[in-house]
Coordinates of C-alpha atoms and ligand atoms in Angstrom, one line a residue:
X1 CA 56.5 -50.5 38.6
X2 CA 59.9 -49.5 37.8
X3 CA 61.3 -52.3 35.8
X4 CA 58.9 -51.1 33.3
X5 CA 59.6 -48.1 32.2
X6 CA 63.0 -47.1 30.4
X7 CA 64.3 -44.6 28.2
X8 CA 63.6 -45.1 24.4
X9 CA 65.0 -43.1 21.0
X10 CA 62.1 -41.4 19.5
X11 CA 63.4 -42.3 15.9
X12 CA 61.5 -45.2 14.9
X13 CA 64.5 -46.4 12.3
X14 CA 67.0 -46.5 16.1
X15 CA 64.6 -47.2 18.8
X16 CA 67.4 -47.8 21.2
X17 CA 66.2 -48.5 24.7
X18 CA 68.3 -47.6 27.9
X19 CA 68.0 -47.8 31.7
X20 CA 65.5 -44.9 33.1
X21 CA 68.7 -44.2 35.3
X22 CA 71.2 -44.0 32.2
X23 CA 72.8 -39.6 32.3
X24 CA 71.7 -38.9 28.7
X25 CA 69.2 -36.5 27.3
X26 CA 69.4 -37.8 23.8
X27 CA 70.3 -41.3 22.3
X28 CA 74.2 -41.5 22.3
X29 CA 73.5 -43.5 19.2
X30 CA 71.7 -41.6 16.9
X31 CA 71.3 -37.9 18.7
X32 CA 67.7 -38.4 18.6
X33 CA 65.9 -37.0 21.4
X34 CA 64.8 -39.6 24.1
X35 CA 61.0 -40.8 25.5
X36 CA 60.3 -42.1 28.7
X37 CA 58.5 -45.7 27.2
X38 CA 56.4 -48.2 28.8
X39 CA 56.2 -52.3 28.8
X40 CA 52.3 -51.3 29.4
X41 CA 51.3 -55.1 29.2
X42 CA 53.4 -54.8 32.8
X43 CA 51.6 -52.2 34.2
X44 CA 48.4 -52.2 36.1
X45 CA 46.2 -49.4 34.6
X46 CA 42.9 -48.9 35.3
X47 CA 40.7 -50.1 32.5
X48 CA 38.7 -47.0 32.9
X49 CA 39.7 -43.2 32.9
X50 CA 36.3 -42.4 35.4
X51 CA 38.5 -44.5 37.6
X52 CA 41.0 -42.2 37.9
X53 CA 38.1 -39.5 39.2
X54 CA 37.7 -41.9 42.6
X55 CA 40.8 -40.4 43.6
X56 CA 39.1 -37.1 44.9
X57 CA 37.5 -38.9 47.7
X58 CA 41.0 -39.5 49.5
X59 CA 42.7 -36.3 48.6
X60 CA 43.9 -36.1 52.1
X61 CA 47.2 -38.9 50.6
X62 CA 49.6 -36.7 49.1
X63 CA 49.6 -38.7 45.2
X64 CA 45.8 -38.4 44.8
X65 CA 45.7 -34.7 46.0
X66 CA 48.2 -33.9 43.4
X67 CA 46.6 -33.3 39.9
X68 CA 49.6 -34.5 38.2
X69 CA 50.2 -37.8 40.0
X70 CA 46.3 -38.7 40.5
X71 CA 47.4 -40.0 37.0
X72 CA 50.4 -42.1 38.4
X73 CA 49.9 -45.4 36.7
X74 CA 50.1 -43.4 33.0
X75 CA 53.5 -41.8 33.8
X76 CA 55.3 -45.0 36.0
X77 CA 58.3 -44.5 35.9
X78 CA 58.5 -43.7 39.6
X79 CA 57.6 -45.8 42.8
X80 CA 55.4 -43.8 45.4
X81 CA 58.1 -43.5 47.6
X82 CA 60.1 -41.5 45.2
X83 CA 57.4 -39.0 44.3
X84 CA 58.5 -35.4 44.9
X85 CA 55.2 -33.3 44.9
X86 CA 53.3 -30.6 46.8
X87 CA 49.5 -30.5 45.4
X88 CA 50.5 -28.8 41.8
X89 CA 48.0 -29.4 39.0
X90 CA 45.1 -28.4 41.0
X91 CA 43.7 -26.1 37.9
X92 CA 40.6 -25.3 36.3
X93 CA 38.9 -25.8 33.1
X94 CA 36.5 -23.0 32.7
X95 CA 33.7 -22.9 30.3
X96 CA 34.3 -19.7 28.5
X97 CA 30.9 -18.1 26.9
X98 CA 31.7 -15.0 27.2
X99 CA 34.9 -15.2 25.4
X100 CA 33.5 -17.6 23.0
X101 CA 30.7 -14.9 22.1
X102 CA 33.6 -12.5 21.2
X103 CA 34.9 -15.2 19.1
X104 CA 31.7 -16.0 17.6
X105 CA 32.1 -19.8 18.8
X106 CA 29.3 -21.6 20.1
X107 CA 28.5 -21.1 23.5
X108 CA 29.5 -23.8 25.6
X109 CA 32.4 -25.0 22.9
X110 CA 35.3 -23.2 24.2
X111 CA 37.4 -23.9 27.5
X112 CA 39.8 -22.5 28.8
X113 CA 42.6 -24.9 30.8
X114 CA 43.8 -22.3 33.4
X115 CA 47.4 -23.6 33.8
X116 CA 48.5 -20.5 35.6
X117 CA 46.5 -22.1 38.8
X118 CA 49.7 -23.8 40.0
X119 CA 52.0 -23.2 42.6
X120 CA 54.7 -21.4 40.9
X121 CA 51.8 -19.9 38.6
X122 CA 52.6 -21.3 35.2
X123 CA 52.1 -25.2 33.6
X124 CA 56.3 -25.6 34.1
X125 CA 54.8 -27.5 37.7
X126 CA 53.3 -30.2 36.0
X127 CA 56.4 -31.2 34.6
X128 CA 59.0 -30.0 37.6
X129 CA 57.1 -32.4 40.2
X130 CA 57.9 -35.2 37.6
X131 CA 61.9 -34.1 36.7
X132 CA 62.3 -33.5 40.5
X133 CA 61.3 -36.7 41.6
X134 CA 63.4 -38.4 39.0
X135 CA 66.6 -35.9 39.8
X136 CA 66.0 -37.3 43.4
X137 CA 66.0 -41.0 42.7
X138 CA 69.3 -39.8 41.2
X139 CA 70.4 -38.4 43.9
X140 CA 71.0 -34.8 42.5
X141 CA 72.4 -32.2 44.2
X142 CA 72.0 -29.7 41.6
X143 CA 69.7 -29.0 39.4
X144 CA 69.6 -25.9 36.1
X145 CA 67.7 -25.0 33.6
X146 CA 67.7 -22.2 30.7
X147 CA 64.4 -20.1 31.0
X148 CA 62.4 -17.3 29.6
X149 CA 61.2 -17.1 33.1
X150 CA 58.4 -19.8 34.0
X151 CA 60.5 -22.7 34.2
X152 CA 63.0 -20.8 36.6
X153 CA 60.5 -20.1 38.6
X154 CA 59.0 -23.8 38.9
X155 CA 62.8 -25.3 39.3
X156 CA 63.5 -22.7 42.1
X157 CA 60.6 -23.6 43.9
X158 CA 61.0 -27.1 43.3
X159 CA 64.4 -27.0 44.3
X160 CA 63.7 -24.8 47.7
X161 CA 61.2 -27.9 49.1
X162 CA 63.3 -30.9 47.9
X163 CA 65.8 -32.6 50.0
X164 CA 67.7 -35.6 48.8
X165 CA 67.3 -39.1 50.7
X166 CA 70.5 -38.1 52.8
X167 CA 68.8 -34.7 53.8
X168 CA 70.4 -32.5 51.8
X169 CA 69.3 -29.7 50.0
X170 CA 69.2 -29.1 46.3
X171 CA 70.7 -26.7 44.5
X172 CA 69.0 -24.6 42.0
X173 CA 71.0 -22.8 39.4
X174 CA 68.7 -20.8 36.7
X175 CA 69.7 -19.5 33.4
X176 CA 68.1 -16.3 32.3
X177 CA 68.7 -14.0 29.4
X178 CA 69.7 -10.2 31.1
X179 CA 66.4 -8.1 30.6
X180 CA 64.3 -10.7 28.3
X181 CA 62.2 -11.8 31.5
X182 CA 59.0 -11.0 33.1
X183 CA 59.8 -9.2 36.3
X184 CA 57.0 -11.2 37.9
X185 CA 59.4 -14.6 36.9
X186 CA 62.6 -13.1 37.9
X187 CA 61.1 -12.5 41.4
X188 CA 60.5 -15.7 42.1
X189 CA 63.5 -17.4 41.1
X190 CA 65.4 -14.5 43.8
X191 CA 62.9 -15.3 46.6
X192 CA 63.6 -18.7 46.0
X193 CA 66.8 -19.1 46.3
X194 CA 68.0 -20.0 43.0
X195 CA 71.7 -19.2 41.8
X196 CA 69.9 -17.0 38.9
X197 CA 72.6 -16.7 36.3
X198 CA 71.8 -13.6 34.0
X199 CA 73.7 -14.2 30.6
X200 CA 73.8 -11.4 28.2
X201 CA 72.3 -13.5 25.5
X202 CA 68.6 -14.9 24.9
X203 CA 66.9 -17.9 25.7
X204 CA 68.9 -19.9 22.9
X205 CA 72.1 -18.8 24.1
X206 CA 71.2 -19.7 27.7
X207 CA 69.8 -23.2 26.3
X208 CA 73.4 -23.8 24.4
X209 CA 75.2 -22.8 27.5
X210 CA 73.2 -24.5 30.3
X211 CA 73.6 -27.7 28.4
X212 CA 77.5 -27.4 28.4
X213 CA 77.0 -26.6 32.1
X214 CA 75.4 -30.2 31.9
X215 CA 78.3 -32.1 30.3
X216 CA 80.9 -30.3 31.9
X217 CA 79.7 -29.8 36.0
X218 CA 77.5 -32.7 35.7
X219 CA 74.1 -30.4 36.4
X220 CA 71.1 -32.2 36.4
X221 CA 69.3 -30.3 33.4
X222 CA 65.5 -29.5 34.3
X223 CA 64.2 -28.1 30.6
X224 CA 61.7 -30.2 28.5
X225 CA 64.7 -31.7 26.6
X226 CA 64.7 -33.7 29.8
X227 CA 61.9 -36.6 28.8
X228 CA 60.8 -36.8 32.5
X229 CA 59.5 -33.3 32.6
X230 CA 57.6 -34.1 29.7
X231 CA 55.7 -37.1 31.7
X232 CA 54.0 -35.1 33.8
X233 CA 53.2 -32.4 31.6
X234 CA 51.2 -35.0 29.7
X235 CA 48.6 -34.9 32.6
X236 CA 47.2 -31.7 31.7
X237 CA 45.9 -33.5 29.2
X238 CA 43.9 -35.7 31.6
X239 CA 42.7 -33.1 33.3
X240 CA 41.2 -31.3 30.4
X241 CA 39.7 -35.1 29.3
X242 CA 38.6 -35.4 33.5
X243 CA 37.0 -32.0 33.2
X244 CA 35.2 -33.0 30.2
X245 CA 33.3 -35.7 31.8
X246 CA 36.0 -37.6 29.8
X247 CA 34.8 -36.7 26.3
X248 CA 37.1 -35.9 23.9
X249 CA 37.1 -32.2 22.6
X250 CA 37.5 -31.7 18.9
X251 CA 40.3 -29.0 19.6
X252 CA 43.7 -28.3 21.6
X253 CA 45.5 -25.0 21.1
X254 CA 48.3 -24.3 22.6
X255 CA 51.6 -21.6 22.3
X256 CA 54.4 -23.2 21.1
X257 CA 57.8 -22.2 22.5
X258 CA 60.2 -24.8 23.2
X259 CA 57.9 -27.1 22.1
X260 CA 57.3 -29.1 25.3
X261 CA 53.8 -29.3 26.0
X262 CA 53.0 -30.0 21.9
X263 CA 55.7 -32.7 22.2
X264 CA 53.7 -33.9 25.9
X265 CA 50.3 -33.5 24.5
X266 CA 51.0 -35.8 21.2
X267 CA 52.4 -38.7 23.8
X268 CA 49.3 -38.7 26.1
X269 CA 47.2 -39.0 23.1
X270 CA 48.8 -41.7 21.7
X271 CA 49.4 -43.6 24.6
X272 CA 45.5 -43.0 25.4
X273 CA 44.7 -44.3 22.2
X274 CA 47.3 -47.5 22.3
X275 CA 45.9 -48.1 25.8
X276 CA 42.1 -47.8 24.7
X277 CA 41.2 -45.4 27.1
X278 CA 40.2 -42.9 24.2
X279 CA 38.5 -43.8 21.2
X280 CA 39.6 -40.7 19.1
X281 CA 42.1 -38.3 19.3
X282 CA 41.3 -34.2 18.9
X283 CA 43.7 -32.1 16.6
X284 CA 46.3 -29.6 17.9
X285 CA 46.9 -26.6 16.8
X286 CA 50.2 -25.1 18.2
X287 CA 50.6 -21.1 17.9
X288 CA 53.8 -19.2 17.7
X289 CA 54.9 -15.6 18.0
X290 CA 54.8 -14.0 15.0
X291 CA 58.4 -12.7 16.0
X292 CA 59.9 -16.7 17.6
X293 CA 58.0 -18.5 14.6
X294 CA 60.4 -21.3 13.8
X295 CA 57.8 -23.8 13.3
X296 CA 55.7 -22.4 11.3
X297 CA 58.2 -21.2 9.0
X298 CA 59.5 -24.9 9.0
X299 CA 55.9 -26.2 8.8
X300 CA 53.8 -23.8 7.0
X301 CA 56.7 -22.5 4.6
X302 CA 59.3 -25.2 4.1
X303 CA 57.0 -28.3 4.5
X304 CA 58.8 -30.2 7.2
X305 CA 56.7 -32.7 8.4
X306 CA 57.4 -36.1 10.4
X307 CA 57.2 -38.1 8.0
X308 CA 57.9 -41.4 9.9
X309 CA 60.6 -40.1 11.8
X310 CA 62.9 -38.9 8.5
X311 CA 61.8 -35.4 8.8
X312 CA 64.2 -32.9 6.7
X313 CA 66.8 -32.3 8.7
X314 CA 68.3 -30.0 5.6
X315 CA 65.3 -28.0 5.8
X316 CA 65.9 -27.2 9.3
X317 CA 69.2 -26.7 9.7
X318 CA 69.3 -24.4 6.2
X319 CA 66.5 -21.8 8.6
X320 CA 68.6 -22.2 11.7
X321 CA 71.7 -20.8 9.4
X322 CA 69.8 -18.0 7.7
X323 CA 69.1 -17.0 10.6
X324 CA 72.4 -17.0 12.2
X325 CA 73.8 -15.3 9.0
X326 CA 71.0 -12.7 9.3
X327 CA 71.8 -12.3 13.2
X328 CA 68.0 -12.6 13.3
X329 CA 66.7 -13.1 17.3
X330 CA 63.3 -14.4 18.5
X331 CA 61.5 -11.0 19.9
X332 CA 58.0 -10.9 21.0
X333 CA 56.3 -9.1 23.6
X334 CA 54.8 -13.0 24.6
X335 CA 58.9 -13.2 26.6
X336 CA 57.6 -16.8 27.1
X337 CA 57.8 -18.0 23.9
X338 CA 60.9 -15.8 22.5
X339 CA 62.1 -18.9 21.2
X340 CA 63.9 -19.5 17.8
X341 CA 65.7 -23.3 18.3
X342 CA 62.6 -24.7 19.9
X343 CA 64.7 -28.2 21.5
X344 CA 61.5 -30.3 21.3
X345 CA 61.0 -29.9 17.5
X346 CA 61.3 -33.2 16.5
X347 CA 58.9 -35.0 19.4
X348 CA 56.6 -31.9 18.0
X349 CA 56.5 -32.7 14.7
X350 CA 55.6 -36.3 15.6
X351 CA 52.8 -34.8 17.9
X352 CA 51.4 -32.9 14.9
X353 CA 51.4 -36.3 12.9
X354 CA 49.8 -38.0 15.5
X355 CA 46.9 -35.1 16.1
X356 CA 46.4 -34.1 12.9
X357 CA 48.1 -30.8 13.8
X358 CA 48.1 -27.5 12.7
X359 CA 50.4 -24.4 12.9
X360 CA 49.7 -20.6 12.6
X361 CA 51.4 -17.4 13.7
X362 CA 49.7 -14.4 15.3
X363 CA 51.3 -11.0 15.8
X364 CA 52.2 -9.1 19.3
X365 CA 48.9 -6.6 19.1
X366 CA 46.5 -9.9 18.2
X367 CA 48.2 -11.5 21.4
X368 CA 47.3 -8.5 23.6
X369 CA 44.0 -7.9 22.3
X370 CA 43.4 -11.1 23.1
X371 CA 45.0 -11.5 26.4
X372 CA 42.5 -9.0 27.3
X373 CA 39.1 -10.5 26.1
X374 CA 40.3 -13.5 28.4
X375 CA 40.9 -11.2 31.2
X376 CA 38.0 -9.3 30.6
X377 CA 36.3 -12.8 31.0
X378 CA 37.9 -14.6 33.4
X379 CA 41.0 -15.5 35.6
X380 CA 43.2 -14.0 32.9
X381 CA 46.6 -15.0 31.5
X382 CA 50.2 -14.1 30.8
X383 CA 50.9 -13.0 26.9
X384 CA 51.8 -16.0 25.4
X385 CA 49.0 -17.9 26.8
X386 CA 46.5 -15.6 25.1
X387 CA 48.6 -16.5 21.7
X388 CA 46.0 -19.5 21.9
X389 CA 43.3 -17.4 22.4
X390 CA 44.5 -14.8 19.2
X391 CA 45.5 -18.4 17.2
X392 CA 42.0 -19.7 17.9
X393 CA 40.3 -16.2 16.8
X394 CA 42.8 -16.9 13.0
X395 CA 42.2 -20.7 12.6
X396 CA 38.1 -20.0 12.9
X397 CA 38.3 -17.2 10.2
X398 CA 40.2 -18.7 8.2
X399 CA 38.0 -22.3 8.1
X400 CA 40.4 -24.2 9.9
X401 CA 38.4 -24.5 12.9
X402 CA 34.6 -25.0 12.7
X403 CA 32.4 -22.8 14.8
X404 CA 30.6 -25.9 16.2
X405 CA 34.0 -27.6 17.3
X406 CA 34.2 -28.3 20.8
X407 CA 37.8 -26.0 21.7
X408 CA 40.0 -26.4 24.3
X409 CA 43.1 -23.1 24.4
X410 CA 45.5 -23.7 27.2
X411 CA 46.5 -20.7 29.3
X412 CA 49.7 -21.7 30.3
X413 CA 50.8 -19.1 33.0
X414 CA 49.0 -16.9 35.3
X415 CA 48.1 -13.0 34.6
X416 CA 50.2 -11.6 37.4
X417 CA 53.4 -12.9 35.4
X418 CA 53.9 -9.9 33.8
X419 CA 51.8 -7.1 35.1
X420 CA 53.9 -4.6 33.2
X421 CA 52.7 -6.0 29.7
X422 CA 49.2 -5.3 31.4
X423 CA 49.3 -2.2 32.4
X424 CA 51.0 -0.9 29.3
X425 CA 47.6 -2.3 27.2
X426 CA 45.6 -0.6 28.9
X427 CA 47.1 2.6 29.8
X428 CA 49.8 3.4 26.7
X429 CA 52.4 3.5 29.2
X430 CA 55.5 1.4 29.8
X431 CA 55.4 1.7 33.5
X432 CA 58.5 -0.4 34.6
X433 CA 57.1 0.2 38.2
X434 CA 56.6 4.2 37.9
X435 CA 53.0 5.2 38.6
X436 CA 50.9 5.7 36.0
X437 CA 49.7 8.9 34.5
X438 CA 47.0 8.5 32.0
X439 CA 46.7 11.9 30.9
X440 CA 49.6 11.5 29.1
X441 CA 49.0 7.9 27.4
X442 CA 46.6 6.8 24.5
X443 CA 46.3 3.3 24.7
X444 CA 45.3 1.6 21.3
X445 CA 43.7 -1.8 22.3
X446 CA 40.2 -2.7 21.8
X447 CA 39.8 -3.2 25.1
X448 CA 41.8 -0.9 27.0
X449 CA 40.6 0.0 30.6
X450 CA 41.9 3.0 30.9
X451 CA 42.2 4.3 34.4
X452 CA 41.1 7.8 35.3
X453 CA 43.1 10.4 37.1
X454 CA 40.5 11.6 39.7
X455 CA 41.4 14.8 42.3
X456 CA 41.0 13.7 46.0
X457 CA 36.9 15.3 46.0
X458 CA 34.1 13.3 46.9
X459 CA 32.2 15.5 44.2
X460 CA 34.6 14.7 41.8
X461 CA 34.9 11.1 42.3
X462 CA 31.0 10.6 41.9
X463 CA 31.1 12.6 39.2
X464 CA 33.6 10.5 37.7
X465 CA 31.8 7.6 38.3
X466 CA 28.5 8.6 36.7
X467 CA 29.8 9.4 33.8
X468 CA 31.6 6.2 33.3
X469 CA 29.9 4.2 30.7
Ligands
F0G1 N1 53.5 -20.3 27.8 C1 54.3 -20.0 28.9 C2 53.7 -19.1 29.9 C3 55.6 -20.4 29.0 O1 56.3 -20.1 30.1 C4 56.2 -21.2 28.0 C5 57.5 -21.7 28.0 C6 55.3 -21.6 26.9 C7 54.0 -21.1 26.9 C8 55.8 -22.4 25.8 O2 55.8 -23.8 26.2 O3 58.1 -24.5 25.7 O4 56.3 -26.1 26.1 O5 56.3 -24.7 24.0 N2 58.4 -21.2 28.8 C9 59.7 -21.8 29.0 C10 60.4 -21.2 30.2 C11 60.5 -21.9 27.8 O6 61.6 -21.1 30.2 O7 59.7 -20.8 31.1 P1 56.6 -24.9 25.5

């Protein structure tokens, strides 16, 4: 299985090829970022993606339970021995009327891919079970990552269940920027275990600096710039298609931060398509912040496309100094996605070639309001997963998206990420943990749920509650 897979330069004019085991994140040629690529005419696929399905009848082995490596023979780079995994991917796509009503969508046409299902409560498993079992084949002993908080999370609690072939444990070491994450994040990577490095910067600082941490104390880096992570995160893809009965929605939408998942998503189509297991391919559209909008400025506003792999590398690097000069930061109440060097850009700019992509932008209160239709609906999500949601709402009234098109918006972390962002919605009040007094607060949202100061009387409580609406 092995000897097929290697590491390939994503610039088509380089396309340098090195061993899967080789330390590099990008080619040492070119600087190009790297793919994991396949010699598929050496790999045994099935010749059917309902074959894949089969697999839930023997969910008691470990590889067909997990939802991410029920898909092993379209990410082999590993041998089953080597798989690190404890049952992530096990998510939902739900059928979403009662959002899609509030959209004015079809009923029946939008999904919603609840991501926030996994183990560590965000997508980032999908693509730590893959990146841990390659750092073990390694033999890693420590592992980092810069974070906005998910992917901390995820490497922590990879790192806290993986033990190296010799029995020793990993090491976790997580880079956070002080006060720019979810409390609901930074918990986890503390009860984890994780060396949790606050740097007084942002996530781009923490990105520069954890990768210097890479070259000079040799840590294994863990963030999507790391082309194994990617590999597995391609499999929500799968599920989305398995969920579908294996018909092909029209639509993706996803947030865009660091660009992992739109660079993920683009090689599972592709590969699909090369592999003839899909006969089309749907178009993504990949939502930013309105305040950590790097690619749509770049897409929308400067016109940087792929372009075959010479994309305008001017274009690029002229934003990245305005903003420096400017000393302008990524800010957003999505902390997710407070982004502003997205690493991926490149493998998403390919992706958006490949889909047929789109890019838009939606402001903080559009996030929240729609953060809360999905809650109101559903399972709910974190902010930036309901960016797809509040992108999905813009591309529709704006044409982009017809109101027959089958739509699939990924929520990529779960609600209880960032309660505080919750509570503040719906009551007017930045809690930070202090209880809430209402009487005080006037909460703007369309669909705030406000809650009611009641005295400790029965007479008043029913009263209270027959005069709700
Ligand atoms: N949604 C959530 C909940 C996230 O945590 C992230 C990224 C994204 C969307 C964006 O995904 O980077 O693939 O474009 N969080 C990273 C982190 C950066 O450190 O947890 P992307």
């Amino acid at each position: 299985m092995t000897d097929a897979a290697f590491l390939q330069c994503i610039q088509p004019s380089c396309s340098a090829t090195f061993a899967l085991d080789a330390p590099i994140y990008q080619c040492p040629t070119c600087g190009a970022l790297l793919d994991v690529s396949y010699n598929w005419s050496r790999i045994a696929v099935p010749s059917r993606l309902a074959d894949f399905e089969k697999r839930w009848a023997s969910r008691h082995n470990t590889m067909d339970y997990s939802g991410v490596w029920r898909f092993r023979e379209l990410l082999p780079f590993a041998t089953d021995a080597d798989l690190v995994t404890i049952g992530e991917g096990q998510t939902i796509l739900q059928s979403a009327d009662a959002a899609a009503m509030g959209l004015s969508l079809k009923r029946g046409n939008l999904h919603l891919q609840y991501e926030g299902m996994n183990p560590s409560g965000s997508f980032k498993d999908n693509g730590m079970t893959a990146a841990f079992t390659m750092a073990r084949k390694l033999g890693k002993q420590r592992v980092g990552c810069a974070s906005t908080g998910n992917t901390s999370a995820s490497l922590a609690m990879y790192a806290s269940l993986t033990r190296l072939s010799n029995g020793q444990p990993m090491r976790g070491v997580v880079f956070v920027g002080a006060g720019k994450i979810a409390f609901g994040k930074l918990s986890q990577a503390l009860d984890y275990g994780a060396l949790t490095l606050q740097i007084d910067g942002d996530f781009d600082a923490c990105m520069a600096r954890v990768r210097e941490a890479a070259d000079r104390i040799g840590l294994y880096l863990m963030n999507s710039i790391n082309p194994f992570r990617l590999e597995g995160q391609k499999t929500i893809m799968y599920r989305v298609l398995e969920a579908l009965r294996w018909e092909v929605p029209d639509w993706i939408v996803v947030p865009g931060g660091n660009l992992g998942n739109t660079s993920a998503f683009g090689k599972a189509w592709i590969e699909l398509k090369q592999l003839g297991l899909v006969s089309r391919i749907p178009r993504l559209a990949v939502v930013n912040a309105a305040g950590a909008n790097t690619l749509n400025e770049l897409v929308n506003r400067r016109g940087v496309r792929w372009n075959g792999g010479n994309w305008d590398c001017d274009a690029v690097c002229n934003h990245y100094d305005e903003m420096t000069k400017q000393r302008r930061k990524a800010s957003t109440i999505a902390t997710a996605i407070e982004i502003a060097r997205p690493v991926n850009l490149s493998k998403a700019l390919r992706a958006l070639d490949a889909m047929n992509g789109v890019v838009c932008e939606v402001t903080d209160d559009e996030i929240l309001e729609e953060k809360a239709l999905v809650g109101r609906h559903g399972f709910g999500c974190e902010p930036a997963s309901a960016a797809s949601v509040a992108g999905l709402r813009q591309l529709l009234a704006n044409g982009t998206i017809d109101r027959d098109a089958t739509v699939v918006c990924i929520l990529t972390g779960h609600a209880l990420k960032d309660p505080d962002a919750t509570v503040k919605y719906h009551t007017g009040i930045d809690t930070k943990g202090v209880s809430v007094s209402p009487s005080a607060s006037k909460p703007t949202g369309r669909n705030a749920n406000l809650p009611i100061r009641v005295p400790d009387n029965i007479d008043e409580i029913c009263k209270a509650i027959e005069s709700a609406r």
